[in-house]
Amino acid sequence: MAPRGFPYPDLKEFLAALEQAGELRRVTVPVDPTLEISEVVTRTVRAGGPALLFERPTRGEMPVAINLFGTERRMAMALGVERLDEIGDRIGALVKPELPVGWSGIREGLGKVLQLKSVPPKKVKTAPCQQVVYRGADVDLNRLPGLQVWPDDGGIFHNFGLTHTKHPETGKRNLGLYRLQQHSPNTLGMHWQIHKDSTAHHAVAERRGERLPVAVAIGCDPAISYAASAPLPGDIDEYLFAGFLRGERVEMVDCLTVPLQVPANAQIVLEGYLEPGERLPEGPFGDHTGFYTPVEPFPVLHIEAMTMQREPVYHSIVTSQPPQEDHGLGKATERIFLPLLRLLIPDIVDYDMPAAGVFHNCVIVSIRKRYPKHAQKVMNAIWGAHLLSLSKLIVVVDEDCDVHDYQEVAFRAFGNVDYARDLLLTEGPVDHLDHASYQQFWGGKAGVDATRKLPTEGYTRGWPERMTMSPEVRSLVDKRWKEYGIQ
């Protein structure tokens, strides 16, 4: 059953739902967006605490909402489900290559068609996000309580701005989540990593000698905010995906100064252009890797208009060494995209991306092993699968291993491996933020085959039987447990 109020029309409705569910705390004392909010949020996340609404930031003109997605429960609330796997199940049903025959097949097919009708975004003429308008010299980013998260950060950053661009030739829209460094009251540094679609849009515009229009929406409803972070293929519109998640079309409005559309119920919208060839130093920035990323040249957004709701709420996120709020976003991606990953690599039973691996350093995969070197085949398939290509370590286990039980995974990986035969080393692309690779953007990768070994793989000793207690004894002890007087 979807939570009350879902789909949430805007961020404020989601905050109200969180508060009603006991998942939001208001901080009513003044708190500094420079470092202090970051420390409060980090302690709250690591204690498994609630979402926070800082009502009186000492800089900026509006409250700060943060840690909205910091637990799986809140992430599930954000997407209107009890369990994140429910969305994956919906996707799995839609991508089935066949339908049952007869009336049940017709009914199921009709249900899918009706579900897809809710997907396309809907254009509206007026929107709450344009209730207040600042143009030209009146644009002032200091109205926003942007955060400095870590002491050596290069300044104020806006960490949950949903960035909109269009391909200059095809008109294909992209929605992405990138950090934005505030250079001045009306300019932002655009940290577009090399593997992102907006980077490709900007490259085409520069080749054509054109400015690239950009719109940044801050404080959108949670389904849109998640869709911006999702690793969708380039030909899938993020707003189609958001509509699928919401079960209801997303309302969009034309920007006032650039040929783009933004969510009508966003709290704040920044509109502007990138000039071809212009770069400014961006960073350093304390990122989710737990290390500062270095200063690099990135494009500059010149803001020509700032629009917002009356009494807006500013949405942000803190980045740091895990655990941190982005674990909820990453876990949602893991569960939602499992059916699509299985469609691409049918060998996979389940997978897990540990938070400690910041979602691209390690992937744990279980398979139903059927032939020699099956695990190595799956490793290579994962390294060819969209953004999973950035994975640095892949651990493959048998299907009877729970990939989410790290103790069990470690037991298999530490004990089931002959590193002279079961370790696959290769090279390939790595994340833009990876600091360990000797060359930026590419480096070494490893695959660990922790599955049972087969005679056809050259293992001739006979794989030993795993020790398990008999069901009869387990049942007996279950019944007598209280008699033993063991607390």
PDB file of N, CA, C and O in Angstrom, residues 103-139:
ATOM      1  N   TRP A 103      -7.804 -14.818 -21.693  1.00  0.00           N
ATOM      2  CA  TRP A 103      -8.310 -13.600 -21.086  1.00  0.00           C
ATOM      3  C   TRP A 103      -7.316 -13.015 -20.089  1.00  0.00           C
ATOM      4  O   TRP A 103      -7.152 -11.789 -20.016  1.00  0.00           O
ATOM      5  N   SER A 104      -6.638 -13.869 -19.318  1.00  0.00           N
ATOM      6  CA  SER A 104      -5.679 -13.348 -18.344  1.00  0.00           C
ATOM      7  C   SER A 104      -4.570 -12.578 -19.046  1.00  0.00           C
ATOM      8  O   SER A 104      -4.084 -11.559 -18.544  1.00  0.00           O
ATOM      9  N   GLY A 105      -4.151 -13.049 -20.230  1.00  0.00           N
ATOM     10  CA  GLY A 105      -3.119 -12.337 -20.969  1.00  0.00           C
ATOM     11  C   GLY A 105      -3.605 -10.987 -21.460  1.00  0.00           C
ATOM     12  O   GLY A 105      -2.881  -9.989 -21.398  1.00  0.00           O
ATOM     13  N   ILE A 106      -4.843 -10.946 -21.961  1.00  0.00           N
ATOM     14  CA  ILE A 106      -5.414  -9.675 -22.413  1.00  0.00           C
ATOM     15  C   ILE A 106      -5.519  -8.699 -21.249  1.00  0.00           C
ATOM     16  O   ILE A 106      -5.175  -7.516 -21.368  1.00  0.00           O
ATOM     17  N   ARG A 107      -5.985  -9.186 -20.114  1.00  0.00           N
ATOM     18  CA  ARG A 107      -6.145  -8.324 -18.950  1.00  0.00           C
ATOM     19  C   ARG A 107      -4.792  -7.791 -18.480  1.00  0.00           C
ATOM     20  O   ARG A 107      -4.661  -6.612 -18.164  1.00  0.00           O
ATOM     21  N   GLU A 108      -3.768  -8.678 -18.463  1.00  0.00           N
ATOM     22  CA  GLU A 108      -2.447  -8.242 -18.026  1.00  0.00           C
ATOM     23  C   GLU A 108      -1.862  -7.230 -19.007  1.00  0.00           C
ATOM     24  O   GLU A 108      -1.296  -6.220 -18.609  1.00  0.00           O
ATOM     25  N   GLY A 109      -2.035  -7.487 -20.301  1.00  0.00           N
ATOM     26  CA  GLY A 109      -1.519  -6.555 -21.301  1.00  0.00           C
ATOM     27  C   GLY A 109      -2.208  -5.211 -21.216  1.00  0.00           C
ATOM     28  O   GLY A 109      -1.571  -4.157 -21.318  1.00  0.00           O
ATOM     29  N   LEU A 110      -3.528  -5.210 -20.998  1.00  0.00           N
ATOM     30  CA  LEU A 110      -4.253  -3.953 -20.867  1.00  0.00           C
ATOM     31  C   LEU A 110      -3.783  -3.185 -19.638  1.00  0.00           C
ATOM     32  O   LEU A 110      -3.624  -1.955 -19.678  1.00  0.00           O
ATOM     33  N   GLY A 111      -3.553  -3.909 -18.555  1.00  0.00           N
ATOM     34  CA  GLY A 111      -3.066  -3.248 -17.346  1.00  0.00           C
ATOM     35  C   GLY A 111      -1.735  -2.566 -17.567  1.00  0.00           C
ATOM     36  O   GLY A 111      -1.489  -1.460 -17.074  1.00  0.00           O
ATOM     37  N   LYS A 112      -0.867  -3.194 -18.358  1.00  0.00           N
ATOM     38  CA  LYS A 112       0.428  -2.583 -18.637  1.00  0.00           C
ATOM     39  C   LYS A 112       0.276  -1.332 -19.487  1.00  0.00           C
ATOM     40  O   LYS A 112       0.941  -0.318 -19.265  1.00  0.00           O
ATOM     41  N   VAL A 113      -0.609  -1.384 -20.484  1.00  0.00           N
ATOM     42  CA  VAL A 113      -0.834  -0.222 -21.331  1.00  0.00           C
ATOM     43  C   VAL A 113      -1.379   0.941 -20.511  1.00  0.00           C
ATOM     44  O   VAL A 113      -0.943   2.096 -20.633  1.00  0.00           O
ATOM     45  N   LEU A 114      -2.350   0.655 -19.642  1.00  0.00           N
ATOM     46  CA  LEU A 114      -2.921   1.712 -18.814  1.00  0.00           C
ATOM     47  C   LEU A 114      -1.870   2.282 -17.870  1.00  0.00           C
ATOM     48  O   LEU A 114      -1.857   3.484 -17.572  1.00  0.00           O
ATOM     49  N   GLN A 115      -0.976   1.430 -17.372  1.00  0.00           N
ATOM     50  CA  GLN A 115       0.086   1.904 -16.491  1.00  0.00           C
ATOM     51  C   GLN A 115       1.009   2.864 -17.245  1.00  0.00           C
ATOM     52  O   GLN A 115       1.407   3.902 -16.728  1.00  0.00           O
ATOM     53  N   LEU A 116       1.331   2.548 -18.490  1.00  0.00           N
ATOM     54  CA  LEU A 116       2.241   3.379 -19.266  1.00  0.00           C
ATOM     55  C   LEU A 116       1.602   4.705 -19.675  1.00  0.00           C
ATOM     56  O   LEU A 116       2.301   5.679 -19.932  1.00  0.00           O
ATOM     57  N   LYS A 117       0.265   4.767 -19.743  1.00  0.00           N
ATOM     58  CA  LYS A 117      -0.389   6.026 -20.110  1.00  0.00           C
ATOM     59  C   LYS A 117      -0.104   7.130 -19.106  1.00  0.00           C
ATOM     60  O   LYS A 117      -0.173   8.307 -19.438  1.00  0.00           O
ATOM     61  N   SER A 118       0.220   6.772 -17.869  1.00  0.00           N
ATOM     62  CA  SER A 118       0.462   7.787 -16.842  1.00  0.00           C
ATOM     63  C   SER A 118       1.873   8.357 -16.915  1.00  0.00           C
ATOM     64  O   SER A 118       2.219   9.254 -16.174  1.00  0.00           O
ATOM     65  N   VAL A 119       2.687   7.834 -17.829  1.00  0.00           N
ATOM     66  CA  VAL A 119       4.108   8.142 -17.798  1.00  0.00           C
ATOM     67  C   VAL A 119       4.491   9.496 -18.394  1.00  0.00           C
ATOM     68  O   VAL A 119       5.265  10.240 -17.805  1.00  0.00           O
ATOM     69  N   PRO A 120       4.031   9.894 -19.593  1.00  0.00           N
ATOM     70  CA  PRO A 120       4.582  11.103 -20.215  1.00  0.00           C
ATOM     71  C   PRO A 120       4.327  12.347 -19.377  1.00  0.00           C
ATOM     72  O   PRO A 120       3.263  12.508 -18.774  1.00  0.00           O
ATOM     73  N   PRO A 121       5.306  13.276 -19.314  1.00  0.00           N
ATOM     74  CA  PRO A 121       5.080  14.516 -18.564  1.00  0.00           C
ATOM     75  C   PRO A 121       3.992  15.362 -19.209  1.00  0.00           C
ATOM     76  O   PRO A 121       3.703  15.247 -20.401  1.00  0.00           O
ATOM     77  N   LYS A 122       3.398  16.214 -18.396  1.00  0.00           N
ATOM     78  CA  LYS A 122       2.267  17.034 -18.826  1.00  0.00           C
ATOM     79  C   LYS A 122       2.644  18.503 -18.729  1.00  0.00           C
ATOM     80  O   LYS A 122       3.079  18.969 -17.670  1.00  0.00           O
ATOM     81  N   LYS A 123       2.503  19.245 -19.821  1.00  0.00           N
ATOM     82  CA  LYS A 123       2.852  20.663 -19.820  1.00  0.00           C
ATOM     83  C   LYS A 123       1.725  21.495 -19.217  1.00  0.00           C
ATOM     84  O   LYS A 123       0.552  21.293 -19.523  1.00  0.00           O
ATOM     85  N   VAL A 124       2.082  22.434 -18.335  1.00  0.00           N
ATOM     86  CA  VAL A 124       1.117  23.380 -17.767  1.00  0.00           C
ATOM     87  C   VAL A 124       1.583  24.803 -18.086  1.00  0.00           C
ATOM     88  O   VAL A 124       2.758  25.040 -18.369  1.00  0.00           O
ATOM     89  N   LYS A 125       0.654  25.761 -18.062  1.00  0.00           N
ATOM     90  CA  LYS A 125       0.980  27.144 -18.454  1.00  0.00           C
ATOM     91  C   LYS A 125       1.501  27.969 -17.288  1.00  0.00           C
ATOM     92  O   LYS A 125       2.317  28.876 -17.479  1.00  0.00           O
ATOM     93  N   THR A 126       1.004  27.717 -16.092  1.00  0.00           N
ATOM     94  CA  THR A 126       1.467  28.448 -14.911  1.00  0.00           C
ATOM     95  C   THR A 126       1.923  27.448 -13.867  1.00  0.00           C
ATOM     96  O   THR A 126       1.467  26.292 -13.852  1.00  0.00           O
ATOM     97  N   ALA A 127       2.826  27.899 -12.974  1.00  0.00           N
ATOM     98  CA  ALA A 127       3.425  26.943 -12.054  1.00  0.00           C
ATOM     99  C   ALA A 127       3.830  27.617 -10.761  1.00  0.00           C
ATOM    100  O   ALA A 127       4.250  28.782 -10.753  1.00  0.00           O
ATOM    101  N   PRO A 128       3.732  26.872  -9.634  1.00  0.00           N
ATOM    102  CA  PRO A 128       4.191  27.419  -8.349  1.00  0.00           C
ATOM    103  C   PRO A 128       5.660  27.839  -8.369  1.00  0.00           C
ATOM    104  O   PRO A 128       6.043  28.783  -7.672  1.00  0.00           O
ATOM    105  N   CYS A 129       6.503  27.145  -9.156  1.00  0.00           N
ATOM    106  CA  CYS A 129       7.930  27.471  -9.150  1.00  0.00           C
ATOM    107  C   CYS A 129       8.230  28.841  -9.748  1.00  0.00           C
ATOM    108  O   CYS A 129       9.370  29.319  -9.659  1.00  0.00           O
ATOM    109  N   GLN A 130       7.229  29.507 -10.327  1.00  0.00           N
ATOM    110  CA  GLN A 130       7.423  30.834 -10.916  1.00  0.00           C
ATOM    111  C   GLN A 130       6.589  31.898 -10.221  1.00  0.00           C
ATOM    112  O   GLN A 130       6.299  32.961 -10.787  1.00  0.00           O
ATOM    113  N   GLN A 131       6.244  31.628  -8.955  1.00  0.00           N
ATOM    114  CA  GLN A 131       5.483  32.627  -8.199  1.00  0.00           C
ATOM    115  C   GLN A 131       6.310  33.876  -7.903  1.00  0.00           C
ATOM    116  O   GLN A 131       5.789  34.986  -7.832  1.00  0.00           O
ATOM    117  N   VAL A 132       7.601  33.691  -7.702  1.00  0.00           N
ATOM    118  CA  VAL A 132       8.524  34.805  -7.439  1.00  0.00           C
ATOM    119  C   VAL A 132       9.611  34.740  -8.507  1.00  0.00           C
ATOM    120  O   VAL A 132      10.178  33.674  -8.755  1.00  0.00           O
ATOM    121  N   VAL A 133       9.900  35.881  -9.138  1.00  0.00           N
ATOM    122  CA  VAL A 133      10.847  35.900 -10.256  1.00  0.00           C
ATOM    123  C   VAL A 133      11.898  36.978 -10.027  1.00  0.00           C
ATOM    124  O   VAL A 133      11.568  38.128  -9.737  1.00  0.00           O
ATOM    125  N   TYR A 134      13.168  36.596 -10.159  1.00  0.00           N
ATOM    126  CA  TYR A 134      14.288  37.543 -10.141  1.00  0.00           C
ATOM    127  C   TYR A 134      15.009  37.415 -11.483  1.00  0.00           C
ATOM    128  O   TYR A 134      15.316  36.316 -11.931  1.00  0.00           O
ATOM    129  N   ARG A 135      15.311  38.551 -12.099  1.00  0.00           N
ATOM    130  CA  ARG A 135      16.004  38.552 -13.385  1.00  0.00           C
ATOM    131  C   ARG A 135      17.220  39.457 -13.330  1.00  0.00           C
ATOM    132  O   ARG A 135      17.273  40.412 -12.538  1.00  0.00           O
ATOM    133  N   GLY A 136      18.167  39.175 -14.204  1.00  0.00           N
ATOM    134  CA  GLY A 136      19.307  40.058 -14.395  1.00  0.00           C
ATOM    135  C   GLY A 136      20.047  40.360 -13.109  1.00  0.00           C
ATOM    136  O   GLY A 136      20.469  39.460 -12.376  1.00  0.00           O
ATOM    137  N   ALA A 137      20.183  41.645 -12.800  1.00  0.00           N
ATOM    138  CA  ALA A 137      20.955  42.080 -11.633  1.00  0.00           C
ATOM    139  C   ALA A 137      20.309  41.667 -10.320  1.00  0.00           C
ATOM    140  O   ALA A 137      20.960  41.702  -9.268  1.00  0.00           O
ATOM    141  N   ASP A 138      19.011  41.289 -10.348  1.00  0.00           N
ATOM    142  CA  ASP A 138      18.334  40.875  -9.108  1.00  0.00           C
ATOM    143  C   ASP A 138      18.626  39.423  -8.735  1.00  0.00           C
ATOM    144  O   ASP A 138      18.256  38.984  -7.648  1.00  0.00           O
ATOM    145  N   VAL A 139      19.260  38.685  -9.636  1.00  0.00           N
ATOM    146  CA  VAL A 139      19.618  37.292  -9.319  1.00  0.00           C
ATOM    147  C   VAL A 139      20.704  37.293  -8.246  1.00  0.00           C
ATOM    148  O   VAL A 139      21.731  37.953  -8.383  1.00  0.00           O
TER     149      VAL A 139
END
